[in-house]
mmCIF file of N, CA and C in Angstrom:
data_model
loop_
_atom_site.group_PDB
_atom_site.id
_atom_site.type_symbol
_atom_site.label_atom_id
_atom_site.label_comp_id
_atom_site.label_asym_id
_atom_site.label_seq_id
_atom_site.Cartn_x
_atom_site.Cartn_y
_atom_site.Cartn_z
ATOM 1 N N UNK A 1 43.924 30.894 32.170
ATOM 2 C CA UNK A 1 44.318 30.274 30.933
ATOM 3 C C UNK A 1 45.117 29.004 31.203
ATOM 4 N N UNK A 2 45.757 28.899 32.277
ATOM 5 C CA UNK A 2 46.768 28.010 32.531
ATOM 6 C C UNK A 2 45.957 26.929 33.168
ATOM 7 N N UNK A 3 45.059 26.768 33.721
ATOM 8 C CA UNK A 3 44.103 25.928 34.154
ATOM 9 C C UNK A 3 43.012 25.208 32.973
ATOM 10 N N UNK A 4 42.985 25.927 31.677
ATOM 11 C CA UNK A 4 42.279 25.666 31.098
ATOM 12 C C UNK A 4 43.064 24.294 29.999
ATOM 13 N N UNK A 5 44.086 25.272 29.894
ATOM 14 C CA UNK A 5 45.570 24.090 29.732
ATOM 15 C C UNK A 5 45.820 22.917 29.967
ATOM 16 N N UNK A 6 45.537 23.028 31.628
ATOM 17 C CA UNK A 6 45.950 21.874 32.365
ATOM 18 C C UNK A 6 44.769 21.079 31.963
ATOM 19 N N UNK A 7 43.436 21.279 32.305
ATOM 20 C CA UNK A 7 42.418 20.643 31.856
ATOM 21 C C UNK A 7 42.006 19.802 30.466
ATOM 22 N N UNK A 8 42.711 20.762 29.705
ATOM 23 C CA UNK A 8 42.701 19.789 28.067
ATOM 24 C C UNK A 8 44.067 18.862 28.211
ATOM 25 N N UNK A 9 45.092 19.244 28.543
ATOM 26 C CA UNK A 9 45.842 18.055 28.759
ATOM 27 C C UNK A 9 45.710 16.915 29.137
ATOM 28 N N UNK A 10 44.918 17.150 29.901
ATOM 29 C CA UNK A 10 44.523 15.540 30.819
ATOM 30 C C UNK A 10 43.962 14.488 30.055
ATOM 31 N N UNK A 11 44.345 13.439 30.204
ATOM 32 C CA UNK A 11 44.476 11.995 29.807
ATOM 33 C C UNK A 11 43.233 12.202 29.472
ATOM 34 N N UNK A 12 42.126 11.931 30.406
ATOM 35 C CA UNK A 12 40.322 11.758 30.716
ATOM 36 C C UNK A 12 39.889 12.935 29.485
ATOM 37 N N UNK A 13 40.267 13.935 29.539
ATOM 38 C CA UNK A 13 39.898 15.186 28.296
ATOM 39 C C UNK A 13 40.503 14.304 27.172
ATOM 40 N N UNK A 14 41.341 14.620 26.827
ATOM 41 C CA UNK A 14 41.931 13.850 25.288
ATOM 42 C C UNK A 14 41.272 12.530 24.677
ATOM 43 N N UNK A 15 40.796 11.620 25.470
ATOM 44 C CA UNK A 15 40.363 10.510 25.581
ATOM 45 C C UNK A 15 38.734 10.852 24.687
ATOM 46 N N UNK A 16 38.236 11.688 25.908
ATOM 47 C CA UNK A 16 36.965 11.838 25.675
ATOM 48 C C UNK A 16 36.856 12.832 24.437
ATOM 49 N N UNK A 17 37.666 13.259 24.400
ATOM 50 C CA UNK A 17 37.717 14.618 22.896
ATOM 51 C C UNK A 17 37.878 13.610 22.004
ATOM 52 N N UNK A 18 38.987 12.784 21.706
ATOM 53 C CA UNK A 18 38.989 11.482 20.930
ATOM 54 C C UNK A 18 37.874 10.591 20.585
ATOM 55 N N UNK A 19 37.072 10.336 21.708
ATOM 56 C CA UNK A 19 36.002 9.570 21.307
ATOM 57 C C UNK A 19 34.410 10.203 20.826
ATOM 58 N N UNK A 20 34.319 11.424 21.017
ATOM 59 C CA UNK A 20 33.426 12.414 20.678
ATOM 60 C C UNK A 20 33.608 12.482 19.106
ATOM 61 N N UNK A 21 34.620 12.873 19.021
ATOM 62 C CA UNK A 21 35.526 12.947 17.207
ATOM 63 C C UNK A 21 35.007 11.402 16.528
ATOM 64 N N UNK A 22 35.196 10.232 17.161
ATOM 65 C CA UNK A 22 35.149 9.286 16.198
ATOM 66 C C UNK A 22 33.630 8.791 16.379
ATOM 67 N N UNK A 23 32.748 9.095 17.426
ATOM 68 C CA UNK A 23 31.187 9.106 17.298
ATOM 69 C C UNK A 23 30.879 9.924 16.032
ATOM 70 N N UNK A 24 31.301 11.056 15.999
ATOM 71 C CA UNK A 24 31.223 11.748 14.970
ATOM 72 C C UNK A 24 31.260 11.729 13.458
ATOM 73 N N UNK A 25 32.430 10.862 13.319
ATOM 74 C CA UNK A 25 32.534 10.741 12.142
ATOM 75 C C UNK A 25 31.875 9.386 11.891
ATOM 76 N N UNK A 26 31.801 8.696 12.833
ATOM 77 C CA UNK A 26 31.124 7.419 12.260
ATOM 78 C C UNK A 26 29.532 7.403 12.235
ATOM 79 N N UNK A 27 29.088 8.824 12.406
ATOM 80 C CA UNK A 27 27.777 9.287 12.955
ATOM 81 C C UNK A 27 27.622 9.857 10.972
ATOM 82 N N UNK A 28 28.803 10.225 10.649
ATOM 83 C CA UNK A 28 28.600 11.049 9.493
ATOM 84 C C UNK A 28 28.999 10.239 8.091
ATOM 85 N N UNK A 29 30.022 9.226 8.224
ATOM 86 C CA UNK A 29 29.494 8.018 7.957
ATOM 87 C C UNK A 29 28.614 6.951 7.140
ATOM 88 N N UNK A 30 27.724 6.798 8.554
ATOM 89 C CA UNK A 30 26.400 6.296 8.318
ATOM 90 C C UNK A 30 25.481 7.060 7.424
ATOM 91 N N UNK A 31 25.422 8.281 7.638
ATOM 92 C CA UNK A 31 24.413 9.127 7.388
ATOM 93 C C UNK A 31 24.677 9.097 5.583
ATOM 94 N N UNK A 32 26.226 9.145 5.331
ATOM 95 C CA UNK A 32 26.326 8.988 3.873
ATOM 96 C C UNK A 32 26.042 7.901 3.111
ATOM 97 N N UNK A 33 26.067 6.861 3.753
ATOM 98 C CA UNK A 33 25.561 5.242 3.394
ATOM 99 C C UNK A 33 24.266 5.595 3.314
ATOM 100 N N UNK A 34 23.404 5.691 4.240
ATOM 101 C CA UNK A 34 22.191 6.026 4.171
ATOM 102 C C UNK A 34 21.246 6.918 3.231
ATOM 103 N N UNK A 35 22.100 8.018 2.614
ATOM 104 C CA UNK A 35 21.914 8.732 1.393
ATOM 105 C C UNK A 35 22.166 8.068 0.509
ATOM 106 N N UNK A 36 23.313 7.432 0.177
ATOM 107 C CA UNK A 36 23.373 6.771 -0.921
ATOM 108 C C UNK A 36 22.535 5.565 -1.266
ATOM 109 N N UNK A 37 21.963 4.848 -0.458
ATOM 110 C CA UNK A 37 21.183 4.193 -0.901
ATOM 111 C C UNK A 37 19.805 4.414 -0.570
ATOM 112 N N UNK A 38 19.041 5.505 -0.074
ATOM 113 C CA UNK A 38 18.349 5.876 -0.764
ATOM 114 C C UNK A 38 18.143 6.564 -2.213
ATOM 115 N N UNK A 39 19.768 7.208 -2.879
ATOM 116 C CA UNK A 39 19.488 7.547 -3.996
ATOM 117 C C UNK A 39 19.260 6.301 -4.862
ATOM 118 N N UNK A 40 19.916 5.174 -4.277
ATOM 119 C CA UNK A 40 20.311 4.413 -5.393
ATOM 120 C C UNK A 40 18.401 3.100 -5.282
ATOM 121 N N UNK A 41 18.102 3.596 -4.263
ATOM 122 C CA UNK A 41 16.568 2.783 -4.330
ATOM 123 C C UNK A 41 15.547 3.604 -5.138
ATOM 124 N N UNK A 42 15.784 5.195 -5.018
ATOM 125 C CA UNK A 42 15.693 6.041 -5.626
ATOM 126 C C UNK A 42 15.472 5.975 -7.178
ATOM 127 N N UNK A 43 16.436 6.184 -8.042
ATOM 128 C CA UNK A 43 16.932 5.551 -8.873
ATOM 129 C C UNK A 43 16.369 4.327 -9.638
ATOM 130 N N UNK A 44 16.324 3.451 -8.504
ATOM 131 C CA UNK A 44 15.748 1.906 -9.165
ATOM 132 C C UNK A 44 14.193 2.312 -9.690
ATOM 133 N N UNK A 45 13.559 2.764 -8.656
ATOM 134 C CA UNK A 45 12.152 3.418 -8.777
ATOM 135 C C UNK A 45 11.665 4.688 -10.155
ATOM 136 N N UNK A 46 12.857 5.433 -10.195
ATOM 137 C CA UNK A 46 12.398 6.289 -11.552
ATOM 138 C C UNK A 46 12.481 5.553 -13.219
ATOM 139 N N UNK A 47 13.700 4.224 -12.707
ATOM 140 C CA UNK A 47 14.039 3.213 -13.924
ATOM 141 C C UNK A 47 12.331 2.666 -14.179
ATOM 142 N N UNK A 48 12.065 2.095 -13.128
ATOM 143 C CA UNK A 48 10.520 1.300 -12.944
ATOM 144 C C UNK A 48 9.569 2.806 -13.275
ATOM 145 N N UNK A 49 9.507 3.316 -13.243
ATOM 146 C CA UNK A 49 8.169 4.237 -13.310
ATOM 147 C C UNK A 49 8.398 4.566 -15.016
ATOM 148 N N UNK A 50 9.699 4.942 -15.092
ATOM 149 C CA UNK A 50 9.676 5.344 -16.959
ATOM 150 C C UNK A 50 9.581 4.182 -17.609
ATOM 151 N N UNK A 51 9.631 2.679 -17.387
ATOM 152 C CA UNK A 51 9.396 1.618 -18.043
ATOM 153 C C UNK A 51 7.883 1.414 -17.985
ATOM 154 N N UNK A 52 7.018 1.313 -16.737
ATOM 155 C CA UNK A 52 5.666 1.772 -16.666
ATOM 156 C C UNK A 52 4.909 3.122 -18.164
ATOM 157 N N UNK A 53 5.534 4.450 -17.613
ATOM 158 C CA UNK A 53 5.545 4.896 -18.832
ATOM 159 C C UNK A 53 5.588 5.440 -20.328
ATOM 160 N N UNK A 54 6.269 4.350 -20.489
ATOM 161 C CA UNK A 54 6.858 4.148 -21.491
ATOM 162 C C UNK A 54 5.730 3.269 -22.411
ATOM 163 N N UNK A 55 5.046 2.478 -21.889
ATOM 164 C CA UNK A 55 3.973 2.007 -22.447
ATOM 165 C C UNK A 55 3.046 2.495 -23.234
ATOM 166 N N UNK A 56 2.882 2.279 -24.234
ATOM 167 C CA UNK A 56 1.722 3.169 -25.366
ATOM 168 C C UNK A 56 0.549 2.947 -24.958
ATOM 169 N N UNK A 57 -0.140 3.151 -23.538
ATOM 170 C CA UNK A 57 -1.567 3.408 -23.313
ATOM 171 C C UNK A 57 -2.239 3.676 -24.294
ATOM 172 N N UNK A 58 -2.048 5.433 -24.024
ATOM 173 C CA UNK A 58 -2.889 6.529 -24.998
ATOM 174 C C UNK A 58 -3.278 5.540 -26.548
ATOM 175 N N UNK A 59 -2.048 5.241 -27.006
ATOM 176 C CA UNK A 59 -2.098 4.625 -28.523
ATOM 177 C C UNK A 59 -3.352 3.469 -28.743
ATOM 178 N N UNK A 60 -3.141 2.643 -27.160
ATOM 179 C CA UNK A 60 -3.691 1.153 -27.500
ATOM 180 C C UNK A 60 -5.397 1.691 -27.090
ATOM 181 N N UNK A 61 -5.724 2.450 -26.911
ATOM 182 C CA UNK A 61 -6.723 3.115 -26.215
ATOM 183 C C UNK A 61 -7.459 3.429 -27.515
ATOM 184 N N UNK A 62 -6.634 4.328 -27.729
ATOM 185 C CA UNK A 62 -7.264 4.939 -29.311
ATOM 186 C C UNK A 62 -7.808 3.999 -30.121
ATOM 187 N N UNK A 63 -7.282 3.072 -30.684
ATOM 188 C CA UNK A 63 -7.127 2.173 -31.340
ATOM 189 C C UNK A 63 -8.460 1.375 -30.747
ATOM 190 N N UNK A 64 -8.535 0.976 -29.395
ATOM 191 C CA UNK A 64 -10.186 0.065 -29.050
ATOM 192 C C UNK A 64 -11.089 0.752 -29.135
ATOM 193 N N UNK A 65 -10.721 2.132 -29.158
ATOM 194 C CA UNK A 65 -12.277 2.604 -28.827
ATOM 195 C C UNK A 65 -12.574 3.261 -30.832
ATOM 196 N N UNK A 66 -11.530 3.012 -31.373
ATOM 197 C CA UNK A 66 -11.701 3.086 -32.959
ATOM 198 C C UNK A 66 -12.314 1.604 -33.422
ATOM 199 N N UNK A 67 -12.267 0.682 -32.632
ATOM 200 C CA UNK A 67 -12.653 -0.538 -33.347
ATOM 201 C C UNK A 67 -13.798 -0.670 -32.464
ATOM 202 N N UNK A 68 -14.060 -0.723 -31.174
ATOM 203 C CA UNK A 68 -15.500 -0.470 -30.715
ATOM 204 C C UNK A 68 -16.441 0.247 -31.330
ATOM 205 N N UNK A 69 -16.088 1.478 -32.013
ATOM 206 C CA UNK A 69 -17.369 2.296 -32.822
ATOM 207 C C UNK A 69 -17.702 1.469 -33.938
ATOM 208 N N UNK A 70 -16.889 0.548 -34.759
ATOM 209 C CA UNK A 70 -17.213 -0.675 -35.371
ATOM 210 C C UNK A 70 -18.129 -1.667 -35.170
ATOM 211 N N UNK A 71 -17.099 -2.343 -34.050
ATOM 212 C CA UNK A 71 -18.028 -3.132 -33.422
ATOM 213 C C UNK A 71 -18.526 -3.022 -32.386
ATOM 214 N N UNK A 72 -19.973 -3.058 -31.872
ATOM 215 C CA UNK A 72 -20.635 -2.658 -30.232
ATOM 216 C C UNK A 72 -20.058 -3.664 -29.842
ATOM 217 N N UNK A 73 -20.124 -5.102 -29.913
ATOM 218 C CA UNK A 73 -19.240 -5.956 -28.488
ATOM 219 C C UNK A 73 -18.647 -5.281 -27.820
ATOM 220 N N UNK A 74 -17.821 -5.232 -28.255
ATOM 221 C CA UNK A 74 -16.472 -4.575 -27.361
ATOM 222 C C UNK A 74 -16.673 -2.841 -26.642
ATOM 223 N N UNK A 75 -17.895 -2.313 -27.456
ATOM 224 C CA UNK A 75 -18.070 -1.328 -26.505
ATOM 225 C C UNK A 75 -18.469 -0.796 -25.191
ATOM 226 N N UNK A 76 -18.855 -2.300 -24.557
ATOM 227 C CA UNK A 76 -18.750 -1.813 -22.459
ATOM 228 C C UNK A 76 -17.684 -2.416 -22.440
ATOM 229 N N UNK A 77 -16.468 -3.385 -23.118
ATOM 230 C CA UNK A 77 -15.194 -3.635 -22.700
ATOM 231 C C UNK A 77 -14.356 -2.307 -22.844
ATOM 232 N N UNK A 78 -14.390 -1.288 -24.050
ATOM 233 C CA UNK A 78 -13.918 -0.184 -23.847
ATOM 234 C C UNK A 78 -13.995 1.012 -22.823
ATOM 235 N N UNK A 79 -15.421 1.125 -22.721
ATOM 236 C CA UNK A 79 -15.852 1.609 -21.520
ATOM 237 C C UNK A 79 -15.159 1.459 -20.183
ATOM 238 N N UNK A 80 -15.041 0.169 -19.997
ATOM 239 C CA UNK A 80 -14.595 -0.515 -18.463
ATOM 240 C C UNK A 80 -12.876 0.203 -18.535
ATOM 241 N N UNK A 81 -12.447 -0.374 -20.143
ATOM 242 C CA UNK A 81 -11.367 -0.024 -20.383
ATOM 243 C C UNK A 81 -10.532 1.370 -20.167
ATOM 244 N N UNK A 82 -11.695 2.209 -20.230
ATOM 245 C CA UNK A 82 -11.087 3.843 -20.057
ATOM 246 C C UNK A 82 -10.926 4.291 -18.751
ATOM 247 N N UNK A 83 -12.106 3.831 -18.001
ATOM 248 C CA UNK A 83 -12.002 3.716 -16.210
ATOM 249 C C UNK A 83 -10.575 3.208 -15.467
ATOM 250 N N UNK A 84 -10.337 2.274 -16.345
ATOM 251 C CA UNK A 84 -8.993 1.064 -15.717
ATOM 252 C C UNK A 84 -7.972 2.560 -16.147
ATOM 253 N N UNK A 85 -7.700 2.853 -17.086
ATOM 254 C CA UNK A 85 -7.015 3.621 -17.406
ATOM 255 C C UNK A 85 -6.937 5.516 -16.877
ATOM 256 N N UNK A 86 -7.897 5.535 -16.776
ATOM 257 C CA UNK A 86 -7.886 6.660 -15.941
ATOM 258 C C UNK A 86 -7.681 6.625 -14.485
ATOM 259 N N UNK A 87 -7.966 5.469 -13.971
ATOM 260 C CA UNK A 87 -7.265 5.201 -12.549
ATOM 261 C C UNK A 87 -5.863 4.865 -12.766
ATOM 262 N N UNK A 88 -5.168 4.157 -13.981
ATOM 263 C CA UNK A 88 -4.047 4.156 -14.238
ATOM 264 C C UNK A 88 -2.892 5.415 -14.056
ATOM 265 N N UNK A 89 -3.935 6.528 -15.236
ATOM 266 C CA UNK A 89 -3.206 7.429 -15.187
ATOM 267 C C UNK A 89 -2.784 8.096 -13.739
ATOM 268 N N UNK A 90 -4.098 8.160 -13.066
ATOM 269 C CA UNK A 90 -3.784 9.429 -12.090
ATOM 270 C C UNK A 90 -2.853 8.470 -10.904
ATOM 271 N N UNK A 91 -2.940 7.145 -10.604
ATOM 272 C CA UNK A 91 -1.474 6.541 -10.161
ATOM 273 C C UNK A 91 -0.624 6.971 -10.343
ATOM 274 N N UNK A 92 -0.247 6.866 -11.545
ATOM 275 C CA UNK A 92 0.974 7.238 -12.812
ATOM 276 C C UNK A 92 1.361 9.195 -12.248
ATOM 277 N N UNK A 93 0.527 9.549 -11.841
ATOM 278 C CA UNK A 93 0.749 11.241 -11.610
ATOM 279 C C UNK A 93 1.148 11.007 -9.929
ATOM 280 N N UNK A 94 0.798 10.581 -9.638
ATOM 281 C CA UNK A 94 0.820 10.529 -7.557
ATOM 282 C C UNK A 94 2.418 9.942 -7.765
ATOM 283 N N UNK A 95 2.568 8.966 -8.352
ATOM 284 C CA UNK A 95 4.050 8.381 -8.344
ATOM 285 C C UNK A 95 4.773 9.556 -8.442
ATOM 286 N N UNK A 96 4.446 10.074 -9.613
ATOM 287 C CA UNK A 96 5.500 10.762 -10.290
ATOM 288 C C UNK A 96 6.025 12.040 -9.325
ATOM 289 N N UNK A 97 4.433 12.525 -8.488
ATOM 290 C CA UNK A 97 4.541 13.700 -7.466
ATOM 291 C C UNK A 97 5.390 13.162 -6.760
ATOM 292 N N UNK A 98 4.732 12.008 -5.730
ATOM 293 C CA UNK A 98 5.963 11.177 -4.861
ATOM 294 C C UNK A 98 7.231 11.143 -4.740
ATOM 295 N N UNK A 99 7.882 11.091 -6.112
ATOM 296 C CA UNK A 99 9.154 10.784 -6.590
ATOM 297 C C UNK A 99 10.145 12.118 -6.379
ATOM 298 N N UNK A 100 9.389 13.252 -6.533
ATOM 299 C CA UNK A 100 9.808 13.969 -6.786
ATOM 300 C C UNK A 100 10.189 14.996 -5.202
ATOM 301 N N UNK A 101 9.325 14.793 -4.329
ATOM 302 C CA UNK A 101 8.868 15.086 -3.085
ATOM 303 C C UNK A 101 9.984 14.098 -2.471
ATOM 304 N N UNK A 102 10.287 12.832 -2.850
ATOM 305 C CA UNK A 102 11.039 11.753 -2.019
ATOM 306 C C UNK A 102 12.846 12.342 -2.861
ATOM 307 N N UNK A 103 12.833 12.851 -3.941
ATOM 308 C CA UNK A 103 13.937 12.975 -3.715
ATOM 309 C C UNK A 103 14.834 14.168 -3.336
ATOM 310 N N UNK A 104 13.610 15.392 -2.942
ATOM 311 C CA UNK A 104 13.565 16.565 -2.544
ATOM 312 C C UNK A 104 14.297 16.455 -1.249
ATOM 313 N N UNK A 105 13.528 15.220 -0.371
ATOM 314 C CA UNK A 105 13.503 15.140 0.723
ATOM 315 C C UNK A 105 14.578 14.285 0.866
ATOM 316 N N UNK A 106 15.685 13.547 0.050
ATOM 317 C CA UNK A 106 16.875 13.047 0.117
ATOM 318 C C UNK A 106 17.967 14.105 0.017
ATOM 319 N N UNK A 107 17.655 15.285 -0.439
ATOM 320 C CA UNK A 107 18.598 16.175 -1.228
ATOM 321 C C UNK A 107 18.437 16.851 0.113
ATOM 322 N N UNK A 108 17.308 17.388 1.018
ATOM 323 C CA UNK A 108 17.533 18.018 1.941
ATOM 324 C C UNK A 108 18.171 17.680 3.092
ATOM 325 N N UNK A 109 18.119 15.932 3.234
ATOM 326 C CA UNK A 109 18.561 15.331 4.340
ATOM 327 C C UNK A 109 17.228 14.762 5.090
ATOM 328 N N UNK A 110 16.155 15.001 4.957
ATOM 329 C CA UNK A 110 14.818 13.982 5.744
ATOM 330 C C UNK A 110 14.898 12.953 5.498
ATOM 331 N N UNK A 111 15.829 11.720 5.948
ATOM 332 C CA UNK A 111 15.819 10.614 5.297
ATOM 333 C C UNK A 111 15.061 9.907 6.007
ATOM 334 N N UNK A 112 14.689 10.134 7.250
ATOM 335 C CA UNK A 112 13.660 8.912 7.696
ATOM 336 C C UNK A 112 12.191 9.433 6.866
ATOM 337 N N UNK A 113 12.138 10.541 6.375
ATOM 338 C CA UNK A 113 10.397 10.616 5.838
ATOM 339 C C UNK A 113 10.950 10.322 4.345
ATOM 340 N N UNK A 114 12.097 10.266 3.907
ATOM 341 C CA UNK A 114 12.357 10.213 2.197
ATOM 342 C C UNK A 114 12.207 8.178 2.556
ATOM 343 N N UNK A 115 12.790 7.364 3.232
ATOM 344 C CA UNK A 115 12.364 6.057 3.598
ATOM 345 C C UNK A 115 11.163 5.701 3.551
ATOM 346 N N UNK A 116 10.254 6.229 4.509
ATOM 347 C CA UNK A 116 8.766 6.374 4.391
ATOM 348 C C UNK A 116 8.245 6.317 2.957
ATOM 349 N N UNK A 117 8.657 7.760 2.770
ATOM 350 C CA UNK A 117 8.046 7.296 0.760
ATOM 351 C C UNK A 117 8.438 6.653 -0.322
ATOM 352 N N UNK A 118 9.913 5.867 0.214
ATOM 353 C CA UNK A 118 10.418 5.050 -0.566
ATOM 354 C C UNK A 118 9.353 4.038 -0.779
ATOM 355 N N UNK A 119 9.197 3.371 0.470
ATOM 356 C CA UNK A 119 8.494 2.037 0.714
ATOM 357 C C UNK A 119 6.870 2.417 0.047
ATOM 358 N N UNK A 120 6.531 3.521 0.449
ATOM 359 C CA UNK A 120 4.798 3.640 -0.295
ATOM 360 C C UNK A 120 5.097 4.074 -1.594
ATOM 361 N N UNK A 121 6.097 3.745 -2.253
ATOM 362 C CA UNK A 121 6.583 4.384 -3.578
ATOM 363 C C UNK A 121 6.868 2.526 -4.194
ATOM 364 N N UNK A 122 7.296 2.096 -3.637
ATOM 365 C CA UNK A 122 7.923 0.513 -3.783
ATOM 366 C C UNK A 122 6.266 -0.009 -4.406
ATOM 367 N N UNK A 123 5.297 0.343 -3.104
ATOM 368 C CA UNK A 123 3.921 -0.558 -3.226
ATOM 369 C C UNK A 123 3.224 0.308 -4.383
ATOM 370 N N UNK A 124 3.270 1.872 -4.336
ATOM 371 C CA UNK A 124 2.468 2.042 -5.502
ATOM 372 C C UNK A 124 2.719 1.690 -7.113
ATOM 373 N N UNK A 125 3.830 1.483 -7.104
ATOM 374 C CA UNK A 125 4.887 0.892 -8.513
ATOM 375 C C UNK A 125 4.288 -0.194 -8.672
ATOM 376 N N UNK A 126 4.481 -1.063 -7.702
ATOM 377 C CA UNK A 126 4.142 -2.674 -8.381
ATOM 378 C C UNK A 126 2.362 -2.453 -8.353
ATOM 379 N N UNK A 127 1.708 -1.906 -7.933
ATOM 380 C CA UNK A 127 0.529 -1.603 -8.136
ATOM 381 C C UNK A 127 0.233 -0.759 -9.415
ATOM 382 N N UNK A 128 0.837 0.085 -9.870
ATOM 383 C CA UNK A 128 0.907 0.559 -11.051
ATOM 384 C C UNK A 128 1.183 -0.580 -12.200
ATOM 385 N N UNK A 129 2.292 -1.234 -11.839
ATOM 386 C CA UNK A 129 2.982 -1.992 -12.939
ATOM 387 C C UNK A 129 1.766 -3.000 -13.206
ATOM 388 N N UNK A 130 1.031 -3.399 -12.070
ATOM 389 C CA UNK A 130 0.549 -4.429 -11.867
ATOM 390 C C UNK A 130 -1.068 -4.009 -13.577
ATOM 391 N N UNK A 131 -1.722 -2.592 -12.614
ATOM 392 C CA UNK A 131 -2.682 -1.585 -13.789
ATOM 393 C C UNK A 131 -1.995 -1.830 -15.035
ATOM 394 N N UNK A 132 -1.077 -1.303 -15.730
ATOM 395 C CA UNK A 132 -0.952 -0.793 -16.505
ATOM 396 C C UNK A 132 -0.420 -2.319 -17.547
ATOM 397 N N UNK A 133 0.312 -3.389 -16.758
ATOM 398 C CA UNK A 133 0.344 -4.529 -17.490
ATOM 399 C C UNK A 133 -1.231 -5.147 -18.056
ATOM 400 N N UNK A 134 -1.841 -5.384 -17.024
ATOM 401 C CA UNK A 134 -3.140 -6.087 -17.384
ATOM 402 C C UNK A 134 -3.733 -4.832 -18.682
ATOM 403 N N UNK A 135 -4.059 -3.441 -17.907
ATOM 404 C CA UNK A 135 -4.566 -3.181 -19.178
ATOM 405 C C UNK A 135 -4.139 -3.074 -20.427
ATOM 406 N N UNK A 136 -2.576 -2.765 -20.424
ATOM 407 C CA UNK A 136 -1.951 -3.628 -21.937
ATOM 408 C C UNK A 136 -2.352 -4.789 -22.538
ATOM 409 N N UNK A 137 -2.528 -5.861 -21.633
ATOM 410 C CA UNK A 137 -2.949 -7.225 -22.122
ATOM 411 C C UNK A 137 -4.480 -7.089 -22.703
ATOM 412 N N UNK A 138 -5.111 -6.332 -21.974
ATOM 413 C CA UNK A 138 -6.616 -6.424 -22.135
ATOM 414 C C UNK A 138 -6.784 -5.995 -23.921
ATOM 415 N N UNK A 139 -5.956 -4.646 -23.714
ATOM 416 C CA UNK A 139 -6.043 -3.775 -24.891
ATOM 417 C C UNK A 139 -5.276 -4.649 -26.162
ATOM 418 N N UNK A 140 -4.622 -5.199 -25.718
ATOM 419 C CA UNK A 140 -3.873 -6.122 -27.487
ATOM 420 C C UNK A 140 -4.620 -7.340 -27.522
ATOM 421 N N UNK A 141 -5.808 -8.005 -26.688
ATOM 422 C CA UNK A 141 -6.954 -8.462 -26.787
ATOM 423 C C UNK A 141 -7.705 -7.948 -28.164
ATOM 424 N N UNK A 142 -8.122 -6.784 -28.015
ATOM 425 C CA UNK A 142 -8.971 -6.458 -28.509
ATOM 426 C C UNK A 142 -8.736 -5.761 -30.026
#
């Protein structure tokens, strides 16, 4: 016991116990920075996806393919129109899975794979935003 004593006393022990401790905490730290802004990119992304759907698709949809049975013109623009939109939607569902999976995986601590789906979450958004603007535009066209 008295050797074990002597051994933690020593300058070289204390030192190194000291610097183990502050790897540590600056190890733990980081790791909280790193959570937090993935929640907070997080976050930015569910703001962007409910503004995405928030958009009255369904409504503006209804509405062309009520005035296409009117008029045929516009009925292969509706057509084209429901395709655009059904690839819309099921975007609109993969995000939403994504989102949910990415913040699973923040809450558990996987932050290098919750990063990963940040960034393919970043590109499918503005790719969404990108769908779902035009076919708004298309649809108050018509």
């Amino acid at each position: 016991m008295e050797k074990v004593l002597e051994i933690l006393t020593r300058k070289e022990v204390i030192i190194a116990m000291v610097v183990i401790l502050v790897i540590f905490i600056i190890w733990f730290i980081m790791r909280k920075v790193k959570i937090k802004n993935c929640k907070a990119q997080l976050s930015e992304l569910e703001v962007r996806y409910n503004s995405i759907k928030s958009v009255p698709l369904p409504f503006k949809l209804n509405k062309a393919v009520a005035i296409a049975r009117v008029n045929q013109e516009t009925m292969a623009q509706v057509t084209h129109c429901k395709d655009d939109f059904e690839l819309a939607q099921a975007n609109l569902k993969q995000i939403a899975q994504m989102l949910a999976d990415t913040e699973d995986m923040v809450l558990v601590g996987k932050l290098k794979d919750a990063r990963i789906n940040l960034d393919d979450l970043d590109n499918m958004m503005e790719l969404g935003e990108e769908q779902v603007h035009q076919l708004e535009a298309f649809l108050d066209k018509i």
